[in-house]
XYZ file of C-alpha atoms in Angstrom:
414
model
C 0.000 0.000 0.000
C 1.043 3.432 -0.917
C 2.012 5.182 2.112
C 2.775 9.326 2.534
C 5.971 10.949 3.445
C 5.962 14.000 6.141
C 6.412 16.558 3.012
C 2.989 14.852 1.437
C 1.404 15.310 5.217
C 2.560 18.594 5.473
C 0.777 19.804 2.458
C -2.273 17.637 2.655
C -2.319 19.104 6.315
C -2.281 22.632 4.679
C -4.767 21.764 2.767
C -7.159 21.123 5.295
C -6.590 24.484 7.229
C -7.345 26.020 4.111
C -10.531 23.888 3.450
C -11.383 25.174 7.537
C -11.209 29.073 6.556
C -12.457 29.178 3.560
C -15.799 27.310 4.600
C -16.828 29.739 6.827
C -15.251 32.970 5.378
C -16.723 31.689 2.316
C -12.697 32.661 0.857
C -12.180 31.999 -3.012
C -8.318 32.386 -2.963
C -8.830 29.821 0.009
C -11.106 27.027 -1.665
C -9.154 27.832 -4.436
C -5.678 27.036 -2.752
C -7.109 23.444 -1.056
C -8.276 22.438 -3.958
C -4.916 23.092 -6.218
C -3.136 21.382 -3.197
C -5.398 18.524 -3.218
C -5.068 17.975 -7.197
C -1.114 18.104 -6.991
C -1.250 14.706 -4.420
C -3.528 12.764 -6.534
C -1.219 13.823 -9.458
C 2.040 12.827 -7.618
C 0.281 9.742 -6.391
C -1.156 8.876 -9.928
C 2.601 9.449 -11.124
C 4.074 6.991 -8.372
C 1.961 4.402 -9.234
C 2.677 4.683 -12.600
C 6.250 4.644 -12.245
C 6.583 1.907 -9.944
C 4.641 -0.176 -12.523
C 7.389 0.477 -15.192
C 9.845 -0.600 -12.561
C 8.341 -4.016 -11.821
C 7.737 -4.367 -15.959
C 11.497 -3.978 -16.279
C 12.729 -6.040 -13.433
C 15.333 -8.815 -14.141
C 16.488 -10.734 -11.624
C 19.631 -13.056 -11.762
C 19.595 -15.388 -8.557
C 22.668 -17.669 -8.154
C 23.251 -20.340 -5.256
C 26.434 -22.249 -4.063
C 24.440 -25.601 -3.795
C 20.778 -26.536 -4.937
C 21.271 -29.721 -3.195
C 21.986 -29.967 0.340
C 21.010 -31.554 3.458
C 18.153 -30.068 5.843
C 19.554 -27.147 8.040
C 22.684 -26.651 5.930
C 23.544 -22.968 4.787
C 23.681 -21.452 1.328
C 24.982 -18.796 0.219
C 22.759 -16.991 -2.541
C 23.984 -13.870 -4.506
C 21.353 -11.879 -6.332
C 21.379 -9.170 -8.755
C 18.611 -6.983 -9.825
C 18.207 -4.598 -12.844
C 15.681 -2.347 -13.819
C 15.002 1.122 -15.237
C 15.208 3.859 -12.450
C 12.664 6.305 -13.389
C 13.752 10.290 -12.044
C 13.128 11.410 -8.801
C 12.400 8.043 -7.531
C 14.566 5.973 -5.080
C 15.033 2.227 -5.209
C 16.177 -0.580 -3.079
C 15.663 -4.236 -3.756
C 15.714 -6.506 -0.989
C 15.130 -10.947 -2.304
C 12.378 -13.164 -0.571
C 14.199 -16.292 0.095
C 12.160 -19.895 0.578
C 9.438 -20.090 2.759
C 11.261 -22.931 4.430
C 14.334 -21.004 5.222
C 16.027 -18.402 7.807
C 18.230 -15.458 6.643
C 18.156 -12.007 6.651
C 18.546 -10.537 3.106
C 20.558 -7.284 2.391
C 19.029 -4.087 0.840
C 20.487 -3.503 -2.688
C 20.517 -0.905 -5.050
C 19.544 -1.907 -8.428
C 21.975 -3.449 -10.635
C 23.981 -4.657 -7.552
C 25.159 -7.893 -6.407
C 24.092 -8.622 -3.241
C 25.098 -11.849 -0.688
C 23.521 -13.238 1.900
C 23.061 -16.564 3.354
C 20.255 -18.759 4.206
C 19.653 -22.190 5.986
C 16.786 -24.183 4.811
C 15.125 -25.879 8.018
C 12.134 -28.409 6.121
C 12.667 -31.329 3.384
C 11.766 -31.145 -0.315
C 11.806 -29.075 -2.901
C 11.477 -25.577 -2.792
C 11.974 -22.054 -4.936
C 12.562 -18.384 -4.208
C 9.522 -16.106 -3.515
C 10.580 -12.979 -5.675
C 12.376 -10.039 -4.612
C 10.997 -6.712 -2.801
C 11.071 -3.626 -4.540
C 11.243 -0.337 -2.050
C 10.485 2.506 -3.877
C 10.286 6.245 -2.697
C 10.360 9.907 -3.404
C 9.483 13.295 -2.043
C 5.724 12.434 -1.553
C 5.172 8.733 -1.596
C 7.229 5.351 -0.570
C 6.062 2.032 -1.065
C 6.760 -2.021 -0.707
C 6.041 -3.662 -3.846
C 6.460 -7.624 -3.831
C 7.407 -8.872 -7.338
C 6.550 -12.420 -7.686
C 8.414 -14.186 -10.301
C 9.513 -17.913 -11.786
C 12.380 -18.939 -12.719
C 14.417 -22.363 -13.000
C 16.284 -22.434 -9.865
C 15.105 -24.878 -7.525
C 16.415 -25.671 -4.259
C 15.947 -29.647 -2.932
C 16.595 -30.032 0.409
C 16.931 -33.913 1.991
C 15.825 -34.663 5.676
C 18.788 -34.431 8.173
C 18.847 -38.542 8.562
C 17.877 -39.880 5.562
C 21.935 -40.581 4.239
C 24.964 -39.820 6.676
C 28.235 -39.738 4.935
C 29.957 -40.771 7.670
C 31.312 -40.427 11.352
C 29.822 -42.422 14.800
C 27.525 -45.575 14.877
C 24.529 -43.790 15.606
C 25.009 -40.610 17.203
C 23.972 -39.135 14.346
C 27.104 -37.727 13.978
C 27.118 -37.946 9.881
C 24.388 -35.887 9.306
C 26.261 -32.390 8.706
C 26.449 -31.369 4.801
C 30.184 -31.906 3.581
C 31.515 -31.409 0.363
C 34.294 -33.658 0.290
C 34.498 -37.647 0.555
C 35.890 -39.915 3.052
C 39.819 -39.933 2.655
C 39.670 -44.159 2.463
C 37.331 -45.061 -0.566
C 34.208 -47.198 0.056
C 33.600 -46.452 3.814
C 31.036 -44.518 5.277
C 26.944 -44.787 5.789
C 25.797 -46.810 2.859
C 22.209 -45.731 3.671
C 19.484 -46.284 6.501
C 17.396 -49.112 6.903
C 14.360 -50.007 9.331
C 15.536 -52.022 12.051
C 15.232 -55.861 11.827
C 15.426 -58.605 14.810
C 18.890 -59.259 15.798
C 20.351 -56.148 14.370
C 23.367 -54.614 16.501
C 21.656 -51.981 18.730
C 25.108 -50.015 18.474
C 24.164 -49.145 15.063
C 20.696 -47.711 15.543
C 20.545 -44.227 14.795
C 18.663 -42.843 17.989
C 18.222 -39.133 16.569
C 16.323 -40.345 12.956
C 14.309 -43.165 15.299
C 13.192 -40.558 17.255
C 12.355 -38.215 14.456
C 10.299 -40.889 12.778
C 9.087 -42.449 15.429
C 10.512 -46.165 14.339
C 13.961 -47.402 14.884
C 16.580 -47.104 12.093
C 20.210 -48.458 11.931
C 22.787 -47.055 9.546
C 23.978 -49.557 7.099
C 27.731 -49.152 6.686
C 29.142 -49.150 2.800
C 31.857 -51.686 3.559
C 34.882 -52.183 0.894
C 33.468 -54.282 -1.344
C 34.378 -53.531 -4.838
C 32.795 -51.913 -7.801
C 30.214 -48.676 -7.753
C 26.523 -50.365 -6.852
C 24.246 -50.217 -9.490
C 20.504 -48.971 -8.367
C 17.724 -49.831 -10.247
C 14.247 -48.405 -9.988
C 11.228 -50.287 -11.248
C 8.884 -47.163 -11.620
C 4.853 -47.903 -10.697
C 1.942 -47.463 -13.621
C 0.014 -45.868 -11.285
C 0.952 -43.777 -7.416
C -1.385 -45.741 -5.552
C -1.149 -44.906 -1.927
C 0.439 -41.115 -1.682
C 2.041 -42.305 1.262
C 3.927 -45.001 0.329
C 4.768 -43.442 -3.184
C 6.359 -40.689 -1.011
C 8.111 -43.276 0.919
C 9.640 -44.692 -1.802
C 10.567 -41.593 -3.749
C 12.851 -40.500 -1.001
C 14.083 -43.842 -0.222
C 15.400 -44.250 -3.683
C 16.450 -40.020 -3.600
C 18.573 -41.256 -0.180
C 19.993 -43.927 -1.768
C 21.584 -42.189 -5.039
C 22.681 -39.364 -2.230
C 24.569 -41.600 -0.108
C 25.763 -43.478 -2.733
C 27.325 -40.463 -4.393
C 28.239 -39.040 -0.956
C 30.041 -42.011 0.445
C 31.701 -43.812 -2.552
C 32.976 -43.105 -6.150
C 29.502 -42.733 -7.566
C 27.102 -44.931 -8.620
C 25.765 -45.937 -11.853
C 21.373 -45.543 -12.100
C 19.146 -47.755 -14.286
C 15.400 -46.392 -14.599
C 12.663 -48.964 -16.080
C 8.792 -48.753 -16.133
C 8.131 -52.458 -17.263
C 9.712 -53.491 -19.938
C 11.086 -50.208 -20.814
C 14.251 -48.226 -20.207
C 13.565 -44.786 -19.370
C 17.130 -43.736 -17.992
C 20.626 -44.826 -17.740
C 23.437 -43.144 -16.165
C 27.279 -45.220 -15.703
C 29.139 -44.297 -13.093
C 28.175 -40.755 -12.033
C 29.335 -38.861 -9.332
C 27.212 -35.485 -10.124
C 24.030 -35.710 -7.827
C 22.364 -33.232 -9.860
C 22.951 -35.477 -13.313
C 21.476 -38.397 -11.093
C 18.557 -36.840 -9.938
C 17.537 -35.476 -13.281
C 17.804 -39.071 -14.744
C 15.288 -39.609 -11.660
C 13.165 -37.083 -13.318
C 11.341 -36.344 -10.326
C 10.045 -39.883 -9.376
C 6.851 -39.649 -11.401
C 4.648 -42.974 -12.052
C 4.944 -44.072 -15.888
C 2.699 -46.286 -18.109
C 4.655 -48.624 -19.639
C 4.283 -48.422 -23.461
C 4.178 -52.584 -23.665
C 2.155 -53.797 -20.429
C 1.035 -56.889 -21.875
C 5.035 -58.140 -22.527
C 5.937 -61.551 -21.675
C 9.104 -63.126 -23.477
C 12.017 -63.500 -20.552
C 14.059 -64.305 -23.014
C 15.196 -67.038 -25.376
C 16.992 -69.272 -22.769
C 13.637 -69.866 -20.988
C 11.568 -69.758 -24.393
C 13.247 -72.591 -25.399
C 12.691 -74.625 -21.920
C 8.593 -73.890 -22.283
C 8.792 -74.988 -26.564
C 10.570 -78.530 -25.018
C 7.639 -78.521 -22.273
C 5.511 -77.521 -24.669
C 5.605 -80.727 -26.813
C 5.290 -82.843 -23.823
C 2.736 -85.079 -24.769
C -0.510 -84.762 -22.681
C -4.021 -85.191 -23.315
C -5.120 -86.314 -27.128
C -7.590 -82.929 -26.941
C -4.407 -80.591 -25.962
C -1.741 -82.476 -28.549
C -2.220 -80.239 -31.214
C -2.078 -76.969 -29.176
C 0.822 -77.609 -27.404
C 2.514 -79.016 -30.752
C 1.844 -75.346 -32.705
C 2.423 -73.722 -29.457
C 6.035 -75.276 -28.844
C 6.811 -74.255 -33.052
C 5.770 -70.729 -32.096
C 7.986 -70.533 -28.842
C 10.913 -71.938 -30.662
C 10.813 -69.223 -33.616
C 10.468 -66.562 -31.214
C 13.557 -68.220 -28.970
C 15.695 -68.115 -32.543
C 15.068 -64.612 -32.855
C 17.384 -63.680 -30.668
C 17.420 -62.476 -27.397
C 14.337 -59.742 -26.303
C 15.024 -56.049 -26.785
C 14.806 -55.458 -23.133
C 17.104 -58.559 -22.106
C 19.417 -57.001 -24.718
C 19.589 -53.463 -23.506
C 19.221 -54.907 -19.417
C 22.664 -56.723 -20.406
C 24.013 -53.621 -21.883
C 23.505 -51.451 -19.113
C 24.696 -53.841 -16.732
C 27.952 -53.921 -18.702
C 28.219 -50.511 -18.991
C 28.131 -50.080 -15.142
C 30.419 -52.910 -14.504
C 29.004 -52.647 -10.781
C 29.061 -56.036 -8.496
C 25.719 -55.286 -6.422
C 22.298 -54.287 -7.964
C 19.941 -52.518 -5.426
C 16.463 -52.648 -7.002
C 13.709 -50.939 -5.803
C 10.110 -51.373 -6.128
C 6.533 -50.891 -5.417
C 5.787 -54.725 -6.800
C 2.449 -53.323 -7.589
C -0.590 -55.503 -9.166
C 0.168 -56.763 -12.510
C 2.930 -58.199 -15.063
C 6.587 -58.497 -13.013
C 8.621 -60.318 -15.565
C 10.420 -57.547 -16.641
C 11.939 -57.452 -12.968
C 12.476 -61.394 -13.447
C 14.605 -60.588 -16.703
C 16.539 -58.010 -15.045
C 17.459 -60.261 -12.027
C 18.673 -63.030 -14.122
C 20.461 -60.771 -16.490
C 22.265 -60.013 -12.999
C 22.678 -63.602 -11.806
C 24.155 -64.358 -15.197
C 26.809 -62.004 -14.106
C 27.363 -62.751 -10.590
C 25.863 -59.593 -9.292
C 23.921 -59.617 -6.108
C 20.368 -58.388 -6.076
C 18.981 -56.780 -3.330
C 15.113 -56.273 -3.956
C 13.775 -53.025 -1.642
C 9.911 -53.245 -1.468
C 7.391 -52.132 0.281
C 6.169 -54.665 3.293
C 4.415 -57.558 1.881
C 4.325 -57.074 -1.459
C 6.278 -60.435 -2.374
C 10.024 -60.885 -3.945
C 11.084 -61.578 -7.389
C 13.077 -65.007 -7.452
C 16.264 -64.865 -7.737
C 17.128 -61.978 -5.645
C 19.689 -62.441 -2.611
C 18.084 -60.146 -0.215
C 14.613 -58.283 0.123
C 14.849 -55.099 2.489
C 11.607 -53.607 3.668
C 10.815 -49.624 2.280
């Protein structure tokens, strides 16, 4: 809201006394005087207005931050520039709105100015900048105008326990953002797990169990070999928001700590039989997570796919030709010839590009996570026994009771 300065209550004060004498004196030069006084606000207000507007049409605002990915209550620093055209007579700082979820106090600036502040982000997803503050003034008028714009830069902030990177068997001492890795390669906090029967109680995290009300121990990375290969089997549909959520940041932890505490990882994305990202052997977080793509479900373009590949093809065309009843001999008979062309086809497009990507990675361990929803789950079969074939251990991460794949070495609980 437009607000007055003590020149503009001066006069409008003036104004009035002049309005009080020449009511009952019945004074032309009076009314006269009020009413010429009274016209020159409007007019200087009418003028602010208008060029404040020009202002906020020729705001740009270039916002820069140290790290768009961080750890809840880490700092940032932010340095923002504003430019727009100064109209005369009129004053201008520009102050920046920073998240909703964060602290810091930022500086006044005058346009075209860098300014640098920092801010700490204190809540867990993503969030964005609110605009910047435009504090305009001259002789008669000041005023706060908030500019709300969009732009690209997006802050995503994890919660404090979700990946350590190190330090203590939970004290929770690994929870501080750091920016450099462990001097011995392959040690640290793999990731955090719910807590199982017989687990060692010296690795429960107290200060995560207590912010999630559940217990938690911190899985150590160990010095096995290789970068670990996660794969994410993404649902057709969300299903329960909850769990969705659950595992979106469970497999958002996992790429985090295994980028913070080893030499990378390498990231396979599928939605059935379908590849819908690949990444070998990154170590950028922000390359990962865009491969992620935010997590979203995706409708597989084949649901009704079948073939696991010609191996087991040509196991069902032999049982195929078993002979059984005299009614069923001439089913199974065309039924084997069609399995047994397919099988000499070669192998299927996905086991083919499954075996690729697994090459490509070269990791020993493939963490595979999943929502096992309702429906067709032999694309995950395929992908398990493309990893078998190699000697890579599976570890399936699914929701509680929703079943296994065979073959897989472990099954961890979401």
């Amino acid at each position: 809201m437009i607000r007055p300065t003590r020149t503009t209550g001066g006069i409008a004060a003036l104004a009035l006394a002049l309005t009080a004498v020449a009511l009952p004196l019945e004074s032309t030069a009076a009314a006269l005087a009020a009413g010429s006084l009274a016209t020159f606000l409007i007019w200087r207000g009418w003028r602010f207005e208008r060029d404040l507007a020009a202002v906020a049409a020729s705001l740009v605002v270039n916002r820069e931050v140290d790290r768009t990915i961080l750890r809840q209550g880490a700092a940032a620093t932010v340095r923002v520039q504003a430019d727009c055209a100064v109209p005369s007579g009129l004053d201008l700082r520009v102050r920046d709105i920073p998240p909703a979820v964060a602290t810091g106090d930022p500086p006044l600036s005058l346009p075209g100015r860098t300014a640098t502040y920092t801010v700490r982000l204190m809540a867990p997803g993503e969030t964005a900048f609110g605009g910047v503050v435009i504090e305009a003034s001259d002789a008669f008028f000041s005023r706060d105008l908030v500019c709300r714009h969009s732009d690209d830069l997006c802050i995503r902030v994890f919660p404090a326990g979700t990946a350590g990177s190190g330090g203590g068997t939970g004290g929770g001492n690994g929870e501080t953002e750091v920016d450099r890795r462990a001097p011995l390669t392959g040690q640290g906090i793999r990731e955090l797990r719910p807590y199982r029967p017989g687990d060692d109680t010296r690795h429960v995290d107290w200060k995560v169990s207590a912010k999630r009300g559940a217990l938690y121990v911190r899985v150590s990375a160990g010095l096995e070999g290789g970068v670990p290969l996660i794969a994410v089997d993404l649902p057709a549909e969300a299903g329960d928001p909850a769990v969705f959520a659950r595992f979106s940041m469970a497999v958002s932890g996992a790429v985090e700590s295994a980028i913070n505490s080893r030499d990378g990882c390498s990231l396979l994305v599928v939605a059935g039989p379908e590849i819908v990202g690949f990444l070998p052997r990154t170590e950028d977080i922000r390359e990962a997570l865009a491969v992620l793509g935010g997590l979203a479900p995706h409708e597989p373009r084949a649901p009704l796919y079948r073939a696991p590949g010609p191996a087991v093809l040509a196991v069902r065309a032999r049982a195929a030709r078993r002979v059984g009843r005299e009614e069923e001999a001439i089913f199974r008979e065309r039924l084997g010839r069609v399995l047994s062309l397919s099988a000499e086809m070669g192998p299927a497009p996905f086991a083919a590009a499954v075996r690729e990507a697994f090459t490509r990675a070269g990791a020993g361990e493939v963490r595979l996570y999943s929502l096992l929803g309702a429906g067709d789950r032999s694309h995950l079969v395929q992908l398990t026994h493309e990893a078998k074939v190699r000697g890579m251990r599976v570890v399936l991460k699914a929701p509680a009771g929703a079943g296994t794949v065979p073959g897989v070495d472990a099954v961890e609980v979401l």
